[in-house]
Amino acid sequence: MPTLSRPSFEAAVEAARKSMSTGGIPIGAALERNGELRATGHNQRFQQGDPTAHGEIDCIRAAGRQSTYTDTVLYTTLAPCAMCAGTIIQFKIPTVVVGESSTFPGELDLLRSRGVEVIVLNDERCAELMQDFQRAQPELWAEDIGELAENQPNHLT
Amino acid sequence: MPTLSRPSFEAAVEAARKSMSTGGIPIGAALERNGELRATGHNQRFQQGDPTAHGEIDCIRAAGRQSTYTDTVLYTTLAPCAMCAGTIIQFKIPTVVVGESSTFPGELDLLRSRGVEVIVLNDERCAELMQDFQRAQPELWAEDIGELAENQPNHLT
């Protein structure tokens, strides 16, 4: 197990809080190389109207082009969905540190089946952030995980 | 099998060609709802310096927020990678039409294992576009699929 960097995880939590404070979904991420924070990101569905901008995607986008990710660790406040798990697999990120998986199970088994090391911290602050958000904005959350009722208008924007 | 829309597939091919003509990776995509083209996109790693902007991601981003994708078809010129396959699974896109899978096998089995209908057209134009590109810019292609030699500098930008 790699040494966990609390500063990088805290940067992901801070990004999640920043997203919540600007009306968005409180999921944050951080990318670290050799123990050094390289980039952060947070879910931008609300702020940018971009359904692909989950926290992990926004973070990897912010880091820009890299020749390899095999020496990186990705921190995320919530268990990665299929899109983000697929991204971790595609980019060959070897280790993912997950704040919590109690409010959304994510695709941790898919990650492990492809050889990704998954460390779940069971961080109560991350779970509380998500619980507060899910209560306050259930439709935005349902939209983000593709479970909005189908009788909604097709085009939200 | 749904009726295939040649105009939407042709729009994906056109987007791939546009990407090639601007120095980028020639992979294009199109999102269709009820037989109507809604958005197109192409790989933007080179043009925008965005490693997450594969053709499918760029296309879904261009379509903006949607309440559901269960009535959509995604067209793509090349077999989706793990990131894009995960996105298709996460967004519950039921059908993916793939131009070709000979130059890159992608994650077609993962898609099928999650219930996604995958139709491969074996389109020779798409294969030729990729072959031309892989010959002309082997390092950019290796970077896009996470296989650049590890002795390259870590930070490309």
mmCIF file of C-alpha atoms in Angstrom:
data_model
loop_
_atom_site.group_PDB
_atom_site.id
_atom_site.type_symbol
_atom_site.label_atom_id
_atom_site.label_comp_id
_atom_site.label_asym_id
_atom_site.label_seq_id
_atom_site.Cartn_x
_atom_site.Cartn_y
_atom_site.Cartn_z
ATOM 1 C CA MET A 1 0.000 0.000 0.000
ATOM 2 C CA PRO A 2 1.470 3.403 -0.927
ATOM 3 C CA THR A 3 1.905 6.048 1.696
ATOM 4 C CA LEU A 4 -1.272 8.112 1.677
ATOM 5 C CA SER A 5 -0.892 11.819 1.256
ATOM 6 C CA ARG A 6 -3.325 13.577 3.525
ATOM 7 C CA PRO A 7 -2.708 16.939 1.804
ATOM 8 C CA SER A 8 -3.830 15.539 -1.572
ATOM 9 C CA PHE A 9 -6.917 13.917 -0.062
ATOM 10 C CA GLU A 10 -7.721 17.147 1.784
ATOM 11 C CA ALA A 11 -7.413 19.019 -1.513
ATOM 12 C CA ALA A 12 -10.041 16.690 -2.990
ATOM 13 C CA VAL A 13 -12.348 17.304 -0.021
ATOM 14 C CA GLU A 14 -11.819 21.052 -0.376
ATOM 15 C CA ALA A 15 -12.712 20.839 -4.089
ATOM 16 C CA ALA A 16 -15.923 18.966 -3.186
ATOM 17 C CA ARG A 17 -16.859 21.683 -0.691
ATOM 18 C CA LYS A 18 -16.128 24.376 -3.242
ATOM 19 C CA SER A 19 -18.476 22.652 -5.686
ATOM 20 C CA MET A 20 -21.239 22.480 -3.067
ATOM 21 C CA SER A 21 -20.777 26.159 -2.211
ATOM 22 C CA THR A 22 -21.317 27.124 -5.860
ATOM 23 C CA GLY A 23 -24.554 25.144 -6.204
ATOM 24 C CA GLY A 24 -23.018 21.990 -7.654
ATOM 25 C CA ILE A 25 -22.434 18.373 -6.805
ATOM 26 C CA PRO A 26 -19.949 17.960 -3.923
ATOM 27 C CA ILE A 27 -17.530 15.452 -5.395
ATOM 28 C CA GLY A 28 -13.864 16.373 -5.625
ATOM 29 C CA ALA A 29 -10.689 14.741 -6.845
ATOM 30 C CA ALA A 30 -6.929 15.256 -6.762
ATOM 31 C CA LEU A 31 -4.094 13.811 -8.848
ATOM 32 C CA GLU A 32 -0.740 13.280 -7.202
ATOM 33 C CA ARG A 33 2.655 12.331 -8.636
ATOM 34 C CA ASN A 34 5.478 11.145 -6.384
ATOM 35 C CA GLY A 35 3.722 12.507 -3.312
ATOM 36 C CA GLU A 36 3.178 15.917 -4.883
ATOM 37 C CA LEU A 37 -0.247 17.368 -5.679
ATOM 38 C CA ARG A 38 -0.514 18.029 -9.424
ATOM 39 C CA ALA A 39 -4.144 18.957 -10.031
ATOM 40 C CA THR A 40 -7.587 19.093 -8.449
ATOM 41 C CA GLY A 41 -11.096 19.081 -9.878
ATOM 42 C CA HIS A 42 -14.725 18.756 -8.941
ATOM 43 C CA ASN A 43 -17.994 17.781 -10.549
ATOM 44 C CA GLN A 44 -18.981 20.515 -13.042
ATOM 45 C CA ARG A 45 -22.376 19.253 -14.260
ATOM 46 C CA PHE A 46 -24.125 22.246 -12.714
ATOM 47 C CA GLN A 47 -21.407 24.892 -13.023
ATOM 48 C CA GLN A 48 -20.386 24.170 -16.638
ATOM 49 C CA GLY A 49 -23.438 22.262 -17.870
ATOM 50 C CA ASP A 50 -21.053 19.426 -18.704
ATOM 51 C CA PRO A 51 -22.377 15.946 -17.916
ATOM 52 C CA THR A 52 -18.971 14.348 -18.501
ATOM 53 C CA ALA A 53 -17.218 16.568 -15.955
ATOM 54 C CA HIS A 54 -17.298 14.323 -12.925
ATOM 55 C CA GLY A 55 -14.699 15.203 -10.302
ATOM 56 C CA GLU A 56 -12.152 12.703 -11.566
ATOM 57 C CA ILE A 57 -12.537 13.768 -15.213
ATOM 58 C CA ASP A 58 -12.320 17.460 -14.309
ATOM 59 C CA CYS A 59 -9.138 16.769 -12.337
ATOM 60 C CA ILE A 60 -7.444 14.739 -15.066
ATOM 61 C CA ARG A 61 -8.442 17.402 -17.589
ATOM 62 C CA ALA A 62 -6.914 20.080 -15.370
ATOM 63 C CA ALA A 63 -3.647 18.137 -15.201
ATOM 64 C CA GLY A 64 -3.347 18.307 -18.990
ATOM 65 C CA ARG A 65 -1.552 15.894 -21.276
ATOM 66 C CA GLN A 66 0.750 13.411 -19.552
ATOM 67 C CA SER A 67 2.989 10.771 -21.068
ATOM 68 C CA THR A 68 2.197 8.321 -18.269
ATOM 69 C CA TYR A 69 0.028 7.985 -15.181
ATOM 70 C CA THR A 70 1.748 4.883 -13.823
ATOM 71 C CA ASP A 71 3.461 7.000 -11.157
ATOM 72 C CA THR A 72 0.290 8.781 -10.023
ATOM 73 C CA VAL A 73 -2.352 8.316 -7.345
ATOM 74 C CA LEU A 74 -5.901 9.575 -7.849
ATOM 75 C CA TYR A 75 -7.825 10.732 -4.807
ATOM 76 C CA THR A 76 -11.590 11.101 -4.989
ATOM 77 C CA THR A 77 -14.171 11.859 -2.327
ATOM 78 C CA LEU A 78 -16.721 9.333 -3.697
ATOM 79 C CA ALA A 79 -16.480 5.876 -5.261
ATOM 80 C CA PRO A 80 -15.891 6.295 -9.028
ATOM 81 C CA CYS A 81 -18.797 5.637 -11.401
ATOM 82 C CA ALA A 82 -18.394 3.508 -14.547
ATOM 83 C CA MET A 83 -17.169 6.505 -16.594
ATOM 84 C CA CYS A 84 -14.517 7.440 -14.054
ATOM 85 C CA ALA A 85 -13.538 3.833 -13.346
ATOM 86 C CA GLY A 86 -13.112 3.317 -17.093
ATOM 87 C CA THR A 87 -10.947 6.437 -17.232
ATOM 88 C CA ILE A 88 -8.717 5.158 -14.412
ATOM 89 C CA ILE A 89 -8.360 1.831 -16.253
ATOM 90 C CA GLN A 90 -7.695 3.476 -19.624
ATOM 91 C CA PHE A 91 -5.071 5.840 -18.256
ATOM 92 C CA LYS A 92 -3.431 3.049 -16.219
ATOM 93 C CA ILE A 93 -3.643 4.904 -12.910
ATOM 94 C CA PRO A 94 -2.455 2.207 -10.486
ATOM 95 C CA THR A 95 -3.947 3.428 -7.197
ATOM 96 C CA VAL A 96 -7.213 5.144 -6.319
ATOM 97 C CA VAL A 97 -7.977 6.466 -2.845
ATOM 98 C CA VAL A 98 -11.731 6.782 -2.259
ATOM 99 C CA GLY A 99 -13.237 8.963 0.466
ATOM 100 C CA GLU A 100 -16.356 6.833 0.867
ATOM 101 C CA SER A 101 -18.566 4.364 -0.957
ATOM 102 C CA SER A 102 -21.574 4.311 1.377
ATOM 103 C CA THR A 103 -23.692 6.897 -0.485
ATOM 104 C CA PHE A 104 -22.851 5.474 -3.943
ATOM 105 C CA PRO A 105 -21.217 2.078 -4.450
ATOM 106 C CA GLY A 106 -19.459 2.949 -7.712
ATOM 107 C CA GLU A 107 -17.483 0.445 -9.725
ATOM 108 C CA LEU A 108 -14.879 -0.631 -7.216
ATOM 109 C CA ASP A 109 -15.117 -4.283 -8.280
ATOM 110 C CA LEU A 110 -14.482 -3.355 -11.922
ATOM 111 C CA LEU A 111 -11.403 -1.382 -10.865
ATOM 112 C CA ARG A 112 -10.069 -4.257 -8.770
ATOM 113 C CA SER A 113 -10.754 -6.771 -11.550
ATOM 114 C CA ARG A 114 -8.442 -4.729 -13.798
ATOM 115 C CA GLY A 115 -5.640 -4.627 -11.250
ATOM 116 C CA VAL A 116 -6.247 -1.160 -9.794
ATOM 117 C CA GLU A 117 -5.456 -0.852 -6.090
ATOM 118 C CA VAL A 118 -8.498 0.664 -4.365
ATOM 119 C CA ILE A 119 -8.238 2.130 -0.872
ATOM 120 C CA VAL A 120 -11.496 3.219 0.788
ATOM 121 C CA LEU A 121 -11.057 5.638 3.684
ATOM 122 C CA ASN A 122 -14.658 5.642 4.990
ATOM 123 C CA ASP A 123 -14.272 9.368 5.613
ATOM 124 C CA GLU A 124 -17.349 10.646 7.468
ATOM 125 C CA ARG A 125 -17.007 14.189 6.156
ATOM 126 C CA CYS A 126 -17.316 12.961 2.555
ATOM 127 C CA ALA A 127 -20.385 10.880 3.414
ATOM 128 C CA GLU A 128 -22.027 13.812 5.204
ATOM 129 C CA LEU A 129 -21.379 16.126 2.249
ATOM 130 C CA MET A 130 -23.089 13.653 -0.090
ATOM 131 C CA GLN A 131 -25.994 12.997 2.292
ATOM 132 C CA ASP A 132 -26.624 16.729 2.664
ATOM 133 C CA PHE A 133 -26.514 17.173 -1.108
ATOM 134 C CA GLN A 134 -28.710 14.159 -1.885
ATOM 135 C CA ARG A 135 -31.356 15.511 0.503
ATOM 136 C CA ALA A 136 -31.134 19.071 -0.825
ATOM 137 C CA GLN A 137 -30.992 18.337 -4.584
ATOM 138 C CA PRO A 138 -32.287 14.805 -5.251
ATOM 139 C CA GLU A 139 -33.056 15.518 -8.927
ATOM 140 C CA LEU A 140 -29.574 16.853 -9.694
ATOM 141 C CA TRP A 141 -28.083 13.785 -8.066
ATOM 142 C CA ALA A 142 -30.403 11.439 -9.981
ATOM 143 C CA GLU A 143 -29.433 13.208 -13.212
ATOM 144 C CA ASP A 144 -25.738 12.803 -12.459
ATOM 145 C CA ILE A 145 -26.020 9.048 -12.038
ATOM 146 C CA GLY A 146 -28.398 8.603 -14.965
ATOM 147 C CA GLU A 147 -31.450 7.816 -12.880
ATOM 148 C CA LEU A 148 -33.682 10.812 -13.453
ATOM 149 C CA ALA A 149 -37.314 9.794 -14.041
ATOM 150 C CA GLU A 150 -37.899 9.265 -17.722
ATOM 151 C CA ASN A 151 -40.999 11.465 -17.747
ATOM 152 C CA GLN A 152 -38.782 14.496 -17.372
ATOM 153 C CA PRO A 153 -38.187 16.621 -20.471
ATOM 154 C CA ASN A 154 -35.428 15.084 -22.554
ATOM 155 C CA HIS A 155 -33.368 18.212 -22.871
ATOM 156 C CA LEU A 156 -32.433 19.966 -19.698
ATOM 157 C CA THR A 157 -30.384 22.640 -21.355
ATOM 158 C CA MET B 1 -31.421 -4.109 -34.220
ATOM 159 C CA PRO B 2 -32.391 -0.445 -34.608
ATOM 160 C CA THR B 3 -32.517 1.147 -38.002
ATOM 161 C CA LEU B 4 -29.102 2.642 -38.612
ATOM 162 C CA SER B 5 -28.972 6.276 -39.529
ATOM 163 C CA ARG B 6 -26.387 6.757 -42.214
ATOM 164 C CA PRO B 7 -26.476 10.567 -41.811
ATOM 165 C CA SER B 8 -25.480 10.317 -38.137
ATOM 166 C CA PHE B 9 -22.689 7.858 -38.885
ATOM 167 C CA GLU B 10 -21.500 10.070 -41.733
ATOM 168 C CA ALA B 11 -21.467 13.024 -39.326
ATOM 169 C CA ALA B 12 -19.146 11.029 -37.050
ATOM 170 C CA VAL B 13 -16.845 10.242 -39.991
ATOM 171 C CA GLU B 14 -16.862 13.892 -41.002
ATOM 172 C CA ALA B 15 -15.899 14.900 -37.443
ATOM 173 C CA ALA B 16 -12.999 12.408 -37.541
ATOM 174 C CA ARG B 17 -11.768 13.896 -40.810
ATOM 175 C CA LYS B 18 -12.064 17.412 -39.400
ATOM 176 C CA SER B 19 -9.904 16.378 -36.442
ATOM 177 C CA MET B 20 -7.263 14.893 -38.770
ATOM 178 C CA SER B 21 -7.242 18.049 -40.888
ATOM 179 C CA THR B 22 -6.472 20.170 -37.814
ATOM 180 C CA GLY B 23 -3.540 18.017 -36.692
ATOM 181 C CA GLY B 24 -5.451 15.842 -34.249
ATOM 182 C CA ILE B 25 -6.548 12.263 -33.774
ATOM 183 C CA PRO B 26 -9.125 11.198 -36.382
ATOM 184 C CA ILE B 27 -11.825 9.721 -34.177
ATOM 185 C CA GLY B 28 -15.323 11.162 -34.392
ATOM 186 C CA ALA B 29 -18.670 10.529 -32.746
ATOM 187 C CA ALA B 30 -22.326 11.494 -33.102
ATOM 188 C CA LEU B 31 -25.276 11.288 -30.705
ATOM 189 C CA GLU B 32 -28.703 10.662 -32.151
ATOM 190 C CA ARG B 33 -32.157 10.775 -30.555
ATOM 191 C CA ASN B 34 -35.144 9.260 -32.312
ATOM 192 C CA GLY B 35 -33.328 9.178 -35.619
ATOM 193 C CA GLU B 36 -32.259 12.815 -35.359
ATOM 194 C CA LEU B 37 -28.656 13.958 -35.047
ATOM 195 C CA ARG B 38 -28.225 15.889 -31.777
ATOM 196 C CA ALA B 39 -24.486 16.450 -31.438
ATOM 197 C CA THR B 40 -21.105 15.544 -32.872
ATOM 198 C CA GLY B 41 -17.603 15.558 -31.435
ATOM 199 C CA HIS B 42 -14.071 14.439 -32.105
ATOM 200 C CA ASN B 43 -10.914 13.653 -30.182
ATOM 201 C CA GLN B 44 -9.492 16.925 -28.813
ATOM 202 C CA ARG B 45 -6.293 15.734 -27.124
ATOM 203 C CA PHE B 46 -4.195 17.708 -29.588
ATOM 204 C CA GLN B 47 -6.512 20.624 -30.306
ATOM 205 C CA GLN B 48 -7.538 21.389 -26.710
ATOM 206 C CA GLY B 49 -4.747 19.640 -24.805
ATOM 207 C CA ASP B 50 -7.473 17.656 -23.077
ATOM 208 C CA PRO B 51 -6.654 13.969 -22.531
ATOM 209 C CA THR B 52 -10.243 13.167 -21.493
ATOM 210 C CA ALA B 53 -11.734 14.562 -24.707
ATOM 211 C CA HIS B 54 -12.018 11.400 -26.748
ATOM 212 C CA GLY B 55 -14.546 11.640 -29.560
ATOM 213 C CA GLU B 56 -17.389 10.122 -27.558
ATOM 214 C CA ILE B 57 -16.755 12.349 -24.519
ATOM 215 C CA ASP B 58 -16.488 15.476 -26.694
ATOM 216 C CA CYS B 59 -19.781 14.553 -28.375
ATOM 217 C CA ILE B 60 -21.673 13.899 -25.129
ATOM 218 C CA ARG B 61 -20.267 17.114 -23.712
ATOM 219 C CA ALA B 62 -21.454 19.011 -26.778
ATOM 220 C CA ALA B 63 -24.969 17.606 -26.341
ATOM 221 C CA GLY B 64 -25.147 19.142 -22.869
ATOM 222 C CA ARG B 65 -27.197 17.979 -19.911
ATOM 223 C CA GLN B 66 -29.850 15.376 -20.697
ATOM 224 C CA SER B 67 -32.395 13.786 -18.396
ATOM 225 C CA THR B 68 -32.005 10.424 -20.112
ATOM 226 C CA TYR B 69 -29.994 8.719 -22.837
ATOM 227 C CA THR B 70 -32.155 5.604 -23.040
ATOM 228 C CA ASP B 71 -33.628 6.849 -26.332
ATOM 229 C CA THR B 72 -30.284 7.660 -27.934
ATOM 230 C CA VAL B 73 -27.795 5.915 -30.207
ATOM 231 C CA LEU B 74 -24.094 6.772 -30.084
ATOM 232 C CA TYR B 75 -22.098 6.488 -33.305
ATOM 233 C CA THR B 76 -18.316 6.379 -33.167
ATOM 234 C CA THR B 77 -15.721 5.785 -35.843
ATOM 235 C CA LEU B 78 -13.512 3.578 -33.608
ATOM 236 C CA ALA B 79 -14.185 0.963 -30.921
ATOM 237 C CA PRO B 80 -14.628 2.788 -27.566
ATOM 238 C CA CYS B 81 -11.782 2.612 -25.040
ATOM 239 C CA ALA B 82 -12.396 1.823 -21.347
ATOM 240 C CA MET B 83 -13.149 5.495 -20.536
ATOM 241 C CA CYS B 84 -15.698 5.819 -23.313
ATOM 242 C CA ALA B 85 -17.188 2.361 -22.702
ATOM 243 C CA GLY B 86 -17.597 3.279 -19.030
ATOM 244 C CA THR B 87 -19.298 6.506 -20.069
ATOM 245 C CA ILE B 88 -21.738 4.631 -22.312
ATOM 246 C CA ILE B 89 -22.515 2.254 -19.418
ATOM 247 C CA GLN B 90 -22.851 5.055 -16.861
ATOM 248 C CA PHE B 91 -25.172 7.127 -19.055
ATOM 249 C CA LYS B 92 -27.222 4.057 -20.013
ATOM 250 C CA ILE B 93 -26.837 4.566 -23.755
ATOM 251 C CA PRO B 94 -28.447 1.381 -25.089
ATOM 252 C CA THR B 95 -26.881 1.128 -28.559
ATOM 253 C CA VAL B 96 -23.436 1.952 -29.910
ATOM 254 C CA VAL B 97 -22.592 1.835 -33.603
ATOM 255 C CA VAL B 98 -18.841 1.404 -34.163
ATOM 256 C CA GLY B 99 -17.130 2.234 -37.449
ATOM 257 C CA GLU B 100 -14.343 -0.304 -36.998
ATOM 258 C CA SER B 101 -12.447 -2.233 -34.339
ATOM 259 C CA SER B 102 -9.521 -3.530 -36.433
ATOM 260 C CA THR B 103 -7.036 -0.766 -35.575
ATOM 261 C CA PHE B 104 -7.971 -0.724 -31.865
ATOM 262 C CA PRO B 105 -10.039 -3.456 -30.201
ATOM 263 C CA GLY B 106 -11.583 -1.264 -27.512
ATOM 264 C CA GLU B 107 -13.844 -2.577 -24.787
ATOM 265 C CA LEU B 108 -16.629 -4.134 -26.822
ATOM 266 C CA ASP B 109 -16.880 -7.158 -24.510
ATOM 267 C CA LEU B 110 -17.291 -4.916 -21.460
ATOM 268 C CA LEU B 111 -20.081 -3.041 -23.226
ATOM 269 C CA ARG B 112 -21.860 -6.257 -24.193
ATOM 270 C CA SER B 113 -21.453 -7.683 -20.684
ATOM 271 C CA ARG B 114 -23.404 -4.685 -19.374
ATOM 272 C CA GLY B 115 -26.221 -5.102 -21.869
ATOM 273 C CA VAL B 116 -25.183 -2.507 -24.440
ATOM 274 C CA GLU B 117 -26.001 -3.423 -28.038
ATOM 275 C CA VAL B 118 -22.818 -3.061 -30.106
ATOM 276 C CA ILE B 119 -22.958 -2.905 -33.886
ATOM 277 C CA VAL B 120 -19.638 -2.943 -35.747
ATOM 278 C CA LEU B 121 -19.801 -1.682 -39.322
ATOM 279 C CA ASN B 122 -16.285 -2.632 -40.449
ATOM 280 C CA ASP B 123 -16.168 0.635 -42.374
ATOM 281 C CA GLU B 124 -13.007 0.734 -44.480
ATOM 282 C CA ARG B 125 -12.819 4.528 -44.535
ATOM 283 C CA CYS B 126 -12.586 4.622 -40.733
ATOM 284 C CA ALA B 127 -9.862 1.966 -40.705
ATOM 285 C CA GLU B 128 -7.871 3.824 -43.373
ATOM 286 C CA LEU B 129 -8.134 7.105 -41.454
ATOM 287 C CA MET B 130 -6.710 5.420 -38.358
ATOM 288 C CA GLN B 131 -3.985 3.575 -40.271
ATOM 289 C CA ASP B 132 -2.865 6.807 -41.928
ATOM 290 C CA PHE B 133 -2.820 8.568 -38.574
ATOM 291 C CA GLN B 134 -1.021 5.760 -36.710
ATOM 292 C CA ARG B 135 1.705 5.812 -39.372
ATOM 293 C CA ALA B 136 2.017 9.599 -39.390
ATOM 294 C CA GLN B 137 1.876 10.262 -35.641
ATOM 295 C CA PRO B 138 2.691 7.073 -33.719
ATOM 296 C CA GLU B 139 3.635 8.924 -30.525
ATOM 297 C CA LEU B 140 0.396 10.910 -30.358
ATOM 298 C CA TRP B 141 -1.552 7.693 -30.832
ATOM 299 C CA ALA B 142 0.483 5.903 -28.140
ATOM 300 C CA GLU B 143 -0.157 8.798 -25.787
ATOM 301 C CA ASP B 144 -3.893 8.672 -26.429
ATOM 302 C CA ILE B 145 -4.147 5.014 -25.489
ATOM 303 C CA GLY B 146 -1.777 5.314 -22.525
ATOM 304 C CA GLU B 147 1.084 3.425 -24.129
ATOM 305 C CA LEU B 148 3.723 6.102 -24.600
ATOM 306 C CA ALA B 149 7.191 4.875 -23.613
ATOM 307 C CA GLU B 150 7.793 5.610 -19.974
ATOM 308 C CA ASN B 151 11.172 7.209 -20.633
ATOM 309 C CA GLN B 152 9.375 10.186 -22.129
ATOM 310 C CA PRO B 153 9.172 13.341 -19.995
ATOM 311 C CA ASN B 154 6.275 13.047 -17.602
ATOM 312 C CA HIS B 155 4.656 16.330 -18.495
ATOM 313 C CA LEU B 156 3.904 16.975 -22.084
ATOM 314 C CA THR B 157 2.361 20.371 -21.560
#
